[in-house]
CSV table of C-alpha atoms and ligand atoms in Angstrom, one decimal:
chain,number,residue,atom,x,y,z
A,4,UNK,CA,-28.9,-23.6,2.6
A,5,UNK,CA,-29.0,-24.6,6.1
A,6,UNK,CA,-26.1,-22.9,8.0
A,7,UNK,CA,-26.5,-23.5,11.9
A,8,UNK,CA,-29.2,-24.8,13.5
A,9,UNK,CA,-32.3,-22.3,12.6
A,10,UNK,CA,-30.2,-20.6,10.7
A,11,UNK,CA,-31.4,-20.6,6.7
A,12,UNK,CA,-29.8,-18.8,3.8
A,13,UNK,CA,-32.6,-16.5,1.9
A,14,UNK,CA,-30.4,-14.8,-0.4
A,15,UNK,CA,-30.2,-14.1,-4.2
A,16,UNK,CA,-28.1,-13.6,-6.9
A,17,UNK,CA,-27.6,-11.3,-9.1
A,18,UNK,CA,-26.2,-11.7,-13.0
A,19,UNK,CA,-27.3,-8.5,-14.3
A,20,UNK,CA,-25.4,-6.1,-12.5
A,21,UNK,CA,-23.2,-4.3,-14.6
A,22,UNK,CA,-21.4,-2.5,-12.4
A,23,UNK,CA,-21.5,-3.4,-8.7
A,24,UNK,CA,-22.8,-0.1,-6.7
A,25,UNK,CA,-22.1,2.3,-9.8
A,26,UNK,CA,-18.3,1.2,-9.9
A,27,UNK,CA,-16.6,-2.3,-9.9
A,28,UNK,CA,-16.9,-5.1,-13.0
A,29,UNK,CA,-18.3,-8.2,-11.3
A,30,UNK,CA,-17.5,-11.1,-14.1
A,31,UNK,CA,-19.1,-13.6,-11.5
A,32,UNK,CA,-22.0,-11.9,-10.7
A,33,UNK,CA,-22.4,-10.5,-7.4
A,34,UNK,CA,-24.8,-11.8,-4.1
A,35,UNK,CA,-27.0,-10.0,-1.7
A,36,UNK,CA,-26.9,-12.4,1.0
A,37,UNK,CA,-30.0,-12.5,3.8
A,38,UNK,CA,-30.3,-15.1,6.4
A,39,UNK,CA,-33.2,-16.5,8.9
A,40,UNK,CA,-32.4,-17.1,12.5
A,41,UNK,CA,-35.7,-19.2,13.7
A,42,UNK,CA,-36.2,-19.0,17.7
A,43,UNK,CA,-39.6,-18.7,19.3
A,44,UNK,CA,-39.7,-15.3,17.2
A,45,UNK,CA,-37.9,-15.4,13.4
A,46,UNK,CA,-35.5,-12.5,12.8
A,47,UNK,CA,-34.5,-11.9,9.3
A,48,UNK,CA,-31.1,-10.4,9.0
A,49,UNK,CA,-31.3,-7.7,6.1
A,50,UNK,CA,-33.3,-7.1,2.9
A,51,UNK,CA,-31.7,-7.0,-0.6
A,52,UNK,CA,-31.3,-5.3,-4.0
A,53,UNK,CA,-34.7,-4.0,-4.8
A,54,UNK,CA,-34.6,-6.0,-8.2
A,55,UNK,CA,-35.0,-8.8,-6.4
A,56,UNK,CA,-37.7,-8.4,-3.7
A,57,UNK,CA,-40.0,-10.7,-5.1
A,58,UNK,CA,-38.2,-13.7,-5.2
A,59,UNK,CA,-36.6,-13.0,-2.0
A,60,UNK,CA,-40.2,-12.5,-0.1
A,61,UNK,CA,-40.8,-15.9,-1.5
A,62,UNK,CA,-37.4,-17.6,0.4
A,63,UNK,CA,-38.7,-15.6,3.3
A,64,UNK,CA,-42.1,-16.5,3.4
A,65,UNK,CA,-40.7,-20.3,3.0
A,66,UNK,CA,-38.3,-20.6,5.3
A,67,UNK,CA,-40.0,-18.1,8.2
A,68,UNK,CA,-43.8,-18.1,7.2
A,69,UNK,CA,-44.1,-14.7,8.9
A,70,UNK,CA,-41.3,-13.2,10.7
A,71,UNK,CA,-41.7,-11.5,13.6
A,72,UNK,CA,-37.9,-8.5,13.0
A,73,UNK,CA,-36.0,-7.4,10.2
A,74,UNK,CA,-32.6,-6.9,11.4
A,75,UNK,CA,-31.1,-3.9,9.2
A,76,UNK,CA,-27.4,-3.8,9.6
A,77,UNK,CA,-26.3,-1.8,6.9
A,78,UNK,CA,-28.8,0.7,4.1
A,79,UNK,CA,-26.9,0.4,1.6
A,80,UNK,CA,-29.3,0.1,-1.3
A,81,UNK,CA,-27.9,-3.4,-2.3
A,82,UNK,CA,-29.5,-4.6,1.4
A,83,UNK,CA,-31.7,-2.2,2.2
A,84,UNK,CA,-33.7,-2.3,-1.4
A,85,UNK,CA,-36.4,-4.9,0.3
A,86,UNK,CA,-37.0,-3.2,3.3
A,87,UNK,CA,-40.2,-1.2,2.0
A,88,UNK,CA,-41.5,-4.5,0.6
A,89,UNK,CA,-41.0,-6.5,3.6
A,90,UNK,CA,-42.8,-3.9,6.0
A,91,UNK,CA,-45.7,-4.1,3.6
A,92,UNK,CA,-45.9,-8.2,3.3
A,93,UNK,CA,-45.5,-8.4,6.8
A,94,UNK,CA,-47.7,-6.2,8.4
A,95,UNK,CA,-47.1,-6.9,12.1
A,96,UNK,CA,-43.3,-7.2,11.8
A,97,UNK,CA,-41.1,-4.7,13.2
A,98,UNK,CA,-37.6,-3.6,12.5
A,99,UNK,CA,-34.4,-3.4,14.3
A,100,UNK,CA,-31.8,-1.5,13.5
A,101,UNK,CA,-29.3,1.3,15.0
A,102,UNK,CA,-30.8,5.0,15.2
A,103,UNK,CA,-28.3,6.1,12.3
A,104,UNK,CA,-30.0,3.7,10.3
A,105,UNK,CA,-33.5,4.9,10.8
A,106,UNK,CA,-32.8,8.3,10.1
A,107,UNK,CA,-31.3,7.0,6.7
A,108,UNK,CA,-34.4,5.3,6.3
A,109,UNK,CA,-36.4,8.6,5.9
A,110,UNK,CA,-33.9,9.7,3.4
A,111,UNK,CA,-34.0,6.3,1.3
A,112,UNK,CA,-38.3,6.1,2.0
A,113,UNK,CA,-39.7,9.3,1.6
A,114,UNK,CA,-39.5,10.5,5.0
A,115,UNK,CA,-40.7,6.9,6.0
A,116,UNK,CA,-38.7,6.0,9.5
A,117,UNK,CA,-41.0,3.2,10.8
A,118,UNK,CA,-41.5,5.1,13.9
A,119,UNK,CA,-43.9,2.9,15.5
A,120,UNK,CA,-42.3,-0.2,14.4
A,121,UNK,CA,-38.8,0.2,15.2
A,122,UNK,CA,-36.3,-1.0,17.7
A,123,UNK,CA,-33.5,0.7,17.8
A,124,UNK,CA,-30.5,-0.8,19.1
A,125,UNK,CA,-27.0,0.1,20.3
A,126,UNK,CA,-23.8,-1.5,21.2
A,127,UNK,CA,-24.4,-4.0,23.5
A,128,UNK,CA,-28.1,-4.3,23.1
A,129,UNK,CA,-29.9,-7.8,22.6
A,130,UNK,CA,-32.6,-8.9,21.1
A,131,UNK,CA,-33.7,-12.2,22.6
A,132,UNK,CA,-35.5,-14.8,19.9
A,133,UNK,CA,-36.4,-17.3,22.7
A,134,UNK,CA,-34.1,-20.0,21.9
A,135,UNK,CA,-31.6,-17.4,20.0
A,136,UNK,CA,-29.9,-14.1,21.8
A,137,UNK,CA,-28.8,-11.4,19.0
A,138,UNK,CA,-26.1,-9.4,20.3
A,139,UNK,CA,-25.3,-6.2,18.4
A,140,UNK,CA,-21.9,-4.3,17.9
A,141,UNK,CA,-21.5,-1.5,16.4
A,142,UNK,CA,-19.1,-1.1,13.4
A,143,UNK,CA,-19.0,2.1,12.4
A,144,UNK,CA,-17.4,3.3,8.9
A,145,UNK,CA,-17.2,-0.6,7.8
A,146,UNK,CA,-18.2,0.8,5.6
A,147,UNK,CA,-21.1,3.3,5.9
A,148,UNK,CA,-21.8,5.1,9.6
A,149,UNK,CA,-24.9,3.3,10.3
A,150,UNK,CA,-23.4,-0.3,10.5
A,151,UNK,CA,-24.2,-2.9,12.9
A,152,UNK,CA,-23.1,-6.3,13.3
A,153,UNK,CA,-24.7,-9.3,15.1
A,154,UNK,CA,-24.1,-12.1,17.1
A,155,UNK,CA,-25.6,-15.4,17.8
A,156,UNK,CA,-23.4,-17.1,20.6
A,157,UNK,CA,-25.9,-19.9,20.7
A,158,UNK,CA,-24.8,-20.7,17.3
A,159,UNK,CA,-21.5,-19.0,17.6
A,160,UNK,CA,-22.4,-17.1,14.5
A,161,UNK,CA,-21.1,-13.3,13.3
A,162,UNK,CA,-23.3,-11.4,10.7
A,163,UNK,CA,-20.8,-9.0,9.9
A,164,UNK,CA,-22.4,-7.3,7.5
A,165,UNK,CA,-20.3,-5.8,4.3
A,166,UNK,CA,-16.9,-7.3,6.1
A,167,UNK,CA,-15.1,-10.1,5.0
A,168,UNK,CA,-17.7,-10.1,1.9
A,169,UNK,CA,-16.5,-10.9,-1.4
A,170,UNK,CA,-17.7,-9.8,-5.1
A,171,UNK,CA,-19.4,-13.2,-6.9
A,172,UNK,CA,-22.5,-15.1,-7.0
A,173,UNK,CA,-22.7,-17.8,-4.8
A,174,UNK,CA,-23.8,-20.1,-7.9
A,175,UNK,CA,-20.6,-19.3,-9.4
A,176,UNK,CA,-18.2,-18.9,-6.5
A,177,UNK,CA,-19.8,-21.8,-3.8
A,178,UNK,CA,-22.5,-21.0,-1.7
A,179,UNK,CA,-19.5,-21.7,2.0
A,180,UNK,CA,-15.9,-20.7,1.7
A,181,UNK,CA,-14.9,-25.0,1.8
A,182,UNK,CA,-16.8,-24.9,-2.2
A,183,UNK,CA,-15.3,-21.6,-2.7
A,184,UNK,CA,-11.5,-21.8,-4.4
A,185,UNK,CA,-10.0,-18.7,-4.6
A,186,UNK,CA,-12.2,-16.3,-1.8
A,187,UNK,CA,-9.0,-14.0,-0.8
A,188,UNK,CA,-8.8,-12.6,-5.1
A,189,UNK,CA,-12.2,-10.7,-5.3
A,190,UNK,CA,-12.5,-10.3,-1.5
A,191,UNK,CA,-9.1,-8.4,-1.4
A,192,UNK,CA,-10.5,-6.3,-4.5
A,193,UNK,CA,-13.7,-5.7,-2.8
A,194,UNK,CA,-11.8,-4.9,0.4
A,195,UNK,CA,-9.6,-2.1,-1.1
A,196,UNK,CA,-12.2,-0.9,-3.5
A,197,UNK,CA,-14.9,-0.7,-0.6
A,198,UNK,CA,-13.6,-0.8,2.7
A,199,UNK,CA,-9.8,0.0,2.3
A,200,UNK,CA,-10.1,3.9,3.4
A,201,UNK,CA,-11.3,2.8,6.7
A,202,UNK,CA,-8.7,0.2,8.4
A,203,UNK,CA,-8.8,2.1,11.7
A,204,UNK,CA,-12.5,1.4,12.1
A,205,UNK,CA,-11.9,-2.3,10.6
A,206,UNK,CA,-9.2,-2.5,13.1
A,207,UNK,CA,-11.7,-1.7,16.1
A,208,UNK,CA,-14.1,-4.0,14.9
A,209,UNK,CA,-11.5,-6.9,14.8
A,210,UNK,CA,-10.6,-6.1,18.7
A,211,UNK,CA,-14.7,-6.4,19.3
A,212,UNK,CA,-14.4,-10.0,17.5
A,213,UNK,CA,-11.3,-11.4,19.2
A,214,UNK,CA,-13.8,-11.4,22.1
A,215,UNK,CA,-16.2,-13.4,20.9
A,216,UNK,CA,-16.0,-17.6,19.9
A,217,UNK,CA,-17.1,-17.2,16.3
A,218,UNK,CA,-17.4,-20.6,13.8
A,219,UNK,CA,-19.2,-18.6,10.9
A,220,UNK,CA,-18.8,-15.6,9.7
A,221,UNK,CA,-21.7,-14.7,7.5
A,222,UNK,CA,-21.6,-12.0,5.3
A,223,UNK,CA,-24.0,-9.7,3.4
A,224,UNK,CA,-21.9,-10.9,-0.3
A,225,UNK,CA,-19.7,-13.7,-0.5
A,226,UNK,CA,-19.9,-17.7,0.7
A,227,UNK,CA,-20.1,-17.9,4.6
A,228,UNK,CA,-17.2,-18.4,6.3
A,229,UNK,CA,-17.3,-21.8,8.2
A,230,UNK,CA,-13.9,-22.9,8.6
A,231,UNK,CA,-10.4,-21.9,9.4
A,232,UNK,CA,-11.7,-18.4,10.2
A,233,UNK,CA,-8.1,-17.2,11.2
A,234,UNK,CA,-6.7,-17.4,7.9
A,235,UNK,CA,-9.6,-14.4,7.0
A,236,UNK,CA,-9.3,-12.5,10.3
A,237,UNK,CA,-5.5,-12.3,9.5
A,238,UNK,CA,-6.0,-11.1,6.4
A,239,UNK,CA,-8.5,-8.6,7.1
A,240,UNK,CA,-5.6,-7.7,10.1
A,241,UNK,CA,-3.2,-7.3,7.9
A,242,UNK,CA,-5.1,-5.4,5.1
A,243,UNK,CA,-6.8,-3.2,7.7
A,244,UNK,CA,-3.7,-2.3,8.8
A,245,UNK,CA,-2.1,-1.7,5.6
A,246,UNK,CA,0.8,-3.8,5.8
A,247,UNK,CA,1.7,-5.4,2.6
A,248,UNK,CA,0.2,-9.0,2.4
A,249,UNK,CA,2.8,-10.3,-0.4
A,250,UNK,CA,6.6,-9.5,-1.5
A,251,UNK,CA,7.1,-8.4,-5.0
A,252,UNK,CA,6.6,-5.9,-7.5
A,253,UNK,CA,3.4,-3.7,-9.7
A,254,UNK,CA,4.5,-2.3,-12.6
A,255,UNK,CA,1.1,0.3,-13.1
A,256,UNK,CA,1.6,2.3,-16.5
A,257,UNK,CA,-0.1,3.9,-19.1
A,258,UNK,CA,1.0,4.3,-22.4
A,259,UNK,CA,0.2,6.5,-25.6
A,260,UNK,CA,2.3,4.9,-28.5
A,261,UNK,CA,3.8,1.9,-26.8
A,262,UNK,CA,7.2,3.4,-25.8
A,263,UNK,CA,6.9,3.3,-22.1
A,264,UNK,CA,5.2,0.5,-22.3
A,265,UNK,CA,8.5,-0.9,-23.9
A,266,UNK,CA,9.8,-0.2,-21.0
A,267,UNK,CA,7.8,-1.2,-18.5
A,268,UNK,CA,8.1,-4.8,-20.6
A,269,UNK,CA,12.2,-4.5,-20.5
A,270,UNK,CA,12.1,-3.6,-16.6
A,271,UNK,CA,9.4,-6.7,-15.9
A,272,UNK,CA,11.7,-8.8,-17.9
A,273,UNK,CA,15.0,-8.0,-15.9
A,274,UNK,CA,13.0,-8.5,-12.5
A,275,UNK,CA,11.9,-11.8,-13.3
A,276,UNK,CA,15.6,-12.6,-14.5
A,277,UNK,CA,16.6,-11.6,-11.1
A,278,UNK,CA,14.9,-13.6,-9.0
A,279,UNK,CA,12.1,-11.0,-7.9
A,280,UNK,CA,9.1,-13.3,-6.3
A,281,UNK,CA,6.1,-11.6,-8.1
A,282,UNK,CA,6.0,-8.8,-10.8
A,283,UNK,CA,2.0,-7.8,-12.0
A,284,UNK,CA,2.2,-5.3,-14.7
A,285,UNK,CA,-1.1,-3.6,-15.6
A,286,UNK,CA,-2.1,-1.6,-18.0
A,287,UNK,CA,-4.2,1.7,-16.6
A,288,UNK,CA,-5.7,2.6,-19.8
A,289,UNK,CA,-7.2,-1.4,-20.8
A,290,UNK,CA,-7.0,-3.7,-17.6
A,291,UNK,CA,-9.4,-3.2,-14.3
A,292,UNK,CA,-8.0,-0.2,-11.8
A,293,UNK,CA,-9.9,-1.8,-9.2
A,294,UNK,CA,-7.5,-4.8,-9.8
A,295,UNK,CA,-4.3,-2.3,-9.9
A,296,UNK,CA,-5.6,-1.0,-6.7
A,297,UNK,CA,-6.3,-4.3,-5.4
A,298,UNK,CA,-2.5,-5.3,-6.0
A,299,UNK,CA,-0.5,-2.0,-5.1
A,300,UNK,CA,-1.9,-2.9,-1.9
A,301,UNK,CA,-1.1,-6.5,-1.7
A,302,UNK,CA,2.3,-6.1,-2.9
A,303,UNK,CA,5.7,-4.1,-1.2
A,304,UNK,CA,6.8,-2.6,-4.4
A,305,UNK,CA,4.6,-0.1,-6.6
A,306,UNK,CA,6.9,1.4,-10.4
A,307,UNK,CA,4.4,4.1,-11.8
A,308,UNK,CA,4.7,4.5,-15.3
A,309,UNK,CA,3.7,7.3,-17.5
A,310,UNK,CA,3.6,9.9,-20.2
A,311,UNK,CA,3.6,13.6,-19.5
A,312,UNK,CA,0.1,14.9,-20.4
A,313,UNK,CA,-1.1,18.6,-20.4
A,314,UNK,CA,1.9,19.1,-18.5
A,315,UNK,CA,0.7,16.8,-15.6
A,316,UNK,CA,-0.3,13.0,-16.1
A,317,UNK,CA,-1.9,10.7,-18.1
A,318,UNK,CA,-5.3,10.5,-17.0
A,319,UNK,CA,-5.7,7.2,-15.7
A,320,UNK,CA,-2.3,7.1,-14.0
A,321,UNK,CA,-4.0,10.2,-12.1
A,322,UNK,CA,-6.9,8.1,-11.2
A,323,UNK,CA,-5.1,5.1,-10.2
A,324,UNK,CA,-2.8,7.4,-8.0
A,325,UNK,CA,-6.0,9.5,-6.8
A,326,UNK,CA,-7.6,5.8,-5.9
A,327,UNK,CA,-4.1,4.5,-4.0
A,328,UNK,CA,-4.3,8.5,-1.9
A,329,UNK,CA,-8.0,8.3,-0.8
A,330,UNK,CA,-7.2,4.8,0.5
A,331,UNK,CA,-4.8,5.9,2.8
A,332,UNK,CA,-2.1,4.3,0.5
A,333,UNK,CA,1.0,3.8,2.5
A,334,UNK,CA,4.0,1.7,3.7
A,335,UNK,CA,5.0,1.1,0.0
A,336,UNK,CA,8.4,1.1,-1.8
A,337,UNK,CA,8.0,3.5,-4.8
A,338,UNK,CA,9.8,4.3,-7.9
A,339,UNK,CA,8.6,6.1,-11.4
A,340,UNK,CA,9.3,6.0,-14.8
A,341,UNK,CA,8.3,9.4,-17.0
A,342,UNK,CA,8.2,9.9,-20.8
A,343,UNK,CA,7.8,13.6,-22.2
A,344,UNK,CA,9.4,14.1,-25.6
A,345,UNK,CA,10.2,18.1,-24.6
A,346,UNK,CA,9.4,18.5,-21.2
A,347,UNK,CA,9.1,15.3,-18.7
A,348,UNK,CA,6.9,16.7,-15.8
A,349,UNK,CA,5.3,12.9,-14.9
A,350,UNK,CA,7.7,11.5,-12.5
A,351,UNK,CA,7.4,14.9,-10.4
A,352,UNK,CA,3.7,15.3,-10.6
A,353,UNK,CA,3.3,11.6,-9.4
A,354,UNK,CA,5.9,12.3,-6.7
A,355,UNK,CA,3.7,15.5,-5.9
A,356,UNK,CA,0.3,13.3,-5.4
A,357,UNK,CA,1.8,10.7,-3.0
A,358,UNK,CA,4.2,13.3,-0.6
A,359,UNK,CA,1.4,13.4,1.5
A,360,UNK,CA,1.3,8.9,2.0
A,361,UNK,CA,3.1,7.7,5.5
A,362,UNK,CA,5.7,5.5,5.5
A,363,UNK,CA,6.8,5.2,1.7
A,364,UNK,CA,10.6,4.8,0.8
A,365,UNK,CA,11.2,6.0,-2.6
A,366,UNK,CA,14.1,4.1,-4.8
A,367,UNK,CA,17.0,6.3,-5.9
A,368,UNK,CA,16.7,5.0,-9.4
A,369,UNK,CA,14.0,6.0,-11.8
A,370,UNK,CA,13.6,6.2,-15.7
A,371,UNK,CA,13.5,9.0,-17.9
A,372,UNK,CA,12.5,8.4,-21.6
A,373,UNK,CA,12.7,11.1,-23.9
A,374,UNK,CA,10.0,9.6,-26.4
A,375,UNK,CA,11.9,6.1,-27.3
A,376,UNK,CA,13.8,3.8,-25.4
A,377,UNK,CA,17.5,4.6,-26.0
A,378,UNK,CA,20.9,3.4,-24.4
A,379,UNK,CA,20.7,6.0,-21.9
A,380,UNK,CA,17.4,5.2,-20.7
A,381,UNK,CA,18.0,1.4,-21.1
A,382,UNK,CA,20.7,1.5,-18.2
A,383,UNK,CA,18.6,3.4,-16.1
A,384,UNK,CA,16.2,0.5,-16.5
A,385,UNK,CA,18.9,-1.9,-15.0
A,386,UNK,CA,19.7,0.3,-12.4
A,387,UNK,CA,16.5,0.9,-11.6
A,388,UNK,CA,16.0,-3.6,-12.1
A,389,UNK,CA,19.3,-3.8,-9.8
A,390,UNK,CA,18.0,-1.3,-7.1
A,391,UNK,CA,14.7,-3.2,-6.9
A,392,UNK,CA,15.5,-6.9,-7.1
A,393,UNK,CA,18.0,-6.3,-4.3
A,394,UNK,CA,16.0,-5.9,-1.6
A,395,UNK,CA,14.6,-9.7,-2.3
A,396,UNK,CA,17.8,-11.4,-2.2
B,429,LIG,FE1,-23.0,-4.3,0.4
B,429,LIG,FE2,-22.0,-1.4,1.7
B,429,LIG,O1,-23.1,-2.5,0.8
């Protein structure tokens, strides 16, 4: 794939992975995306996966014959896996990278820091291809300390690496976001599983790109970005600083009999009848918690739903909630539903993991079920519906 002029695709993808770094399902695969940039000297921005080096030397060797940099933006293993073979096919190349990174390098390599065949570079710094400039900006905590991005402003191109990336393969998903349908789904889930803890840092980075004229955005996963880049720099804005993308209302429960999950299904029911733009209900126990993550963020609304357990929580309820807290989870409208058959503790424990969350306004309704739906509990359901759907009308 040709992306600017002198600017080749070289990366790979990857239908094997199981779980994408240790932790998140990737049904469409997943891609470690490197790129060429050809001036008088060839710069190759980042390495990939390890199980993969072969064929990627082979796009290398194609479309660069012998590079003369390996631009390291970011060690994590999924793009820093190649960087030992690389330095060993190419013999006389050297590689650029930010001092954090080098020192990471010994860590990943053995004590291996490519001391006399490093560049390190700063904010600010260039690295001039003859022909191409690379301007690097640092982007700390997006997401690992040692991040830098780079900038070709001949080609008006941003290698941003991990931001604005996206789980999939780009034989699945499109190789540019005009083939690719559906980007903002799996970016948004890789954004809040990956990146989410860190929106001040995404924030900074954002003000460093409103000063440059970018027309690409290419990632390190994902289709590169080449047209209306505002629609993902506002939604990176608006994720970054956790405002709520979309109005309506999760529904995130667990359930050990299917009791609460009753009525979870009654309360979903009644805000649909009344009008409520979007209800999601997941399941804790069955569906994807990255997904449940992915949408308590998205939406205004979260209803927790669980059982008294051990006289806590349900376990995945506690992960979920756990998940939302190390995120910085805030700005949310929040109500609960408990079920304990003697002693209902959940709705106060779950209360107790998020007092610590800015900005959340909790409903005066909730649910209490003592084991089984009953007509006590059933109006507290509709009051709880009522309280909820108003705020939509
Ligand atoms: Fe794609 Fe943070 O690695």
């Amino acid at each position: 794939m040709k992306i600017a002029n002198d600017i080749l695709y070289v990366g790979v993808n990857d239908h094997d992975v199981d779980l994408f770094e240790g932790h998140y399902i990737v049904p469409e695969g997943m891609a470690y995306n490197s790129y060429v940039v050809k001036g008088e000297k060839t710069a190759v921005m980042d390495s990939v996966d390890s199980h993969f080096t072969d064929e990627w030397l082979g796009k290398v060797k194609e479309a660069a014959g012998s590079p003369d940099y390996l631009v390291v933006q970011h060690m994590e293993p999924d793009h820093s896996g190649s960087v030992m073979g690389f330095m060993e096919a190419f013999p006389e190349a050297k590689i650029v990278s930010s001092q954090k990174a080098f020192t990471m390098m010994a860590n990943f390599f053995e004590g291996e820091d490519f001391a006399d065949r490093r560049v390190v570079v700063k904010e600010g710094d260039t690295l001039d291809l003859g022909g191409h400039s690379l301007s690097f900006i640092t982007a700390p905590m997006v997401h690992w300390p040692e991040v830098i991005m780079t900038y070709d402003a001949q080609n008006k191109v941003l290698f941003s690496a991990d931001a604005f990336g996206r789980f999939g393969a780009l034989d699945e998903i499109g190789e540019t976001s005009e083939e690719d349908d559906d980007w903002a789904c799996e970016a948004r889930r890789y954004y809040f599983g990956i990146v989410g803890k860190y929106g001040l840092q995404v924030q900074a980075v954002l003000k460093k790109a409103a000063n440059l004229d970018i027309e690409t955005i290419c990632s390190l996963h994902g289709p590169v970005l080449v047209s209306d880049l505002g629609y993902y720099l506002g939604l990176y804005d608006t994720w970054s600083k956790y405002e709520s993308e979309s109005k309506g209302v999760v529904i995130a429960y667990t359930s050990v009999y299917g009791n609460t999950k009753k009525a979870v299904e009654l309360l979903a029911e009644k805000l649909e009848a009344k009008g409520v733009p979007a209800v999601e209900v997941t399941d804790l126990a069955r569906d994807d918690i990255a997904e449940a993550v992915e949408d308590a963020f998205r939406y205004d609304t979260v209803v927790f739903a669980t059982t008294t357990f051990n006289n806590g929580i349900f376990p995945f309820m506690r992960e979920f909630i756990d998940s939302l807290v190390e995120r910085n989870y805030q700005n949310k409208r929040l109500a609960f539903i408990e079920n304990g058959s003697w002693a209902p503790q959940a709705a106060k424990v779950m209360k107790g993991m998020l007092e610590g969350c800015k900005n959340m306004t909790y409903c005066e309704n909730g649910v209490k079920i003592m084991s089984a739906l009953n007509d006590d509990s059933r109006a507290q359901v509709e009051a709880l519906a009522e309280e909820l759907a108003a705020a939509y009308k």
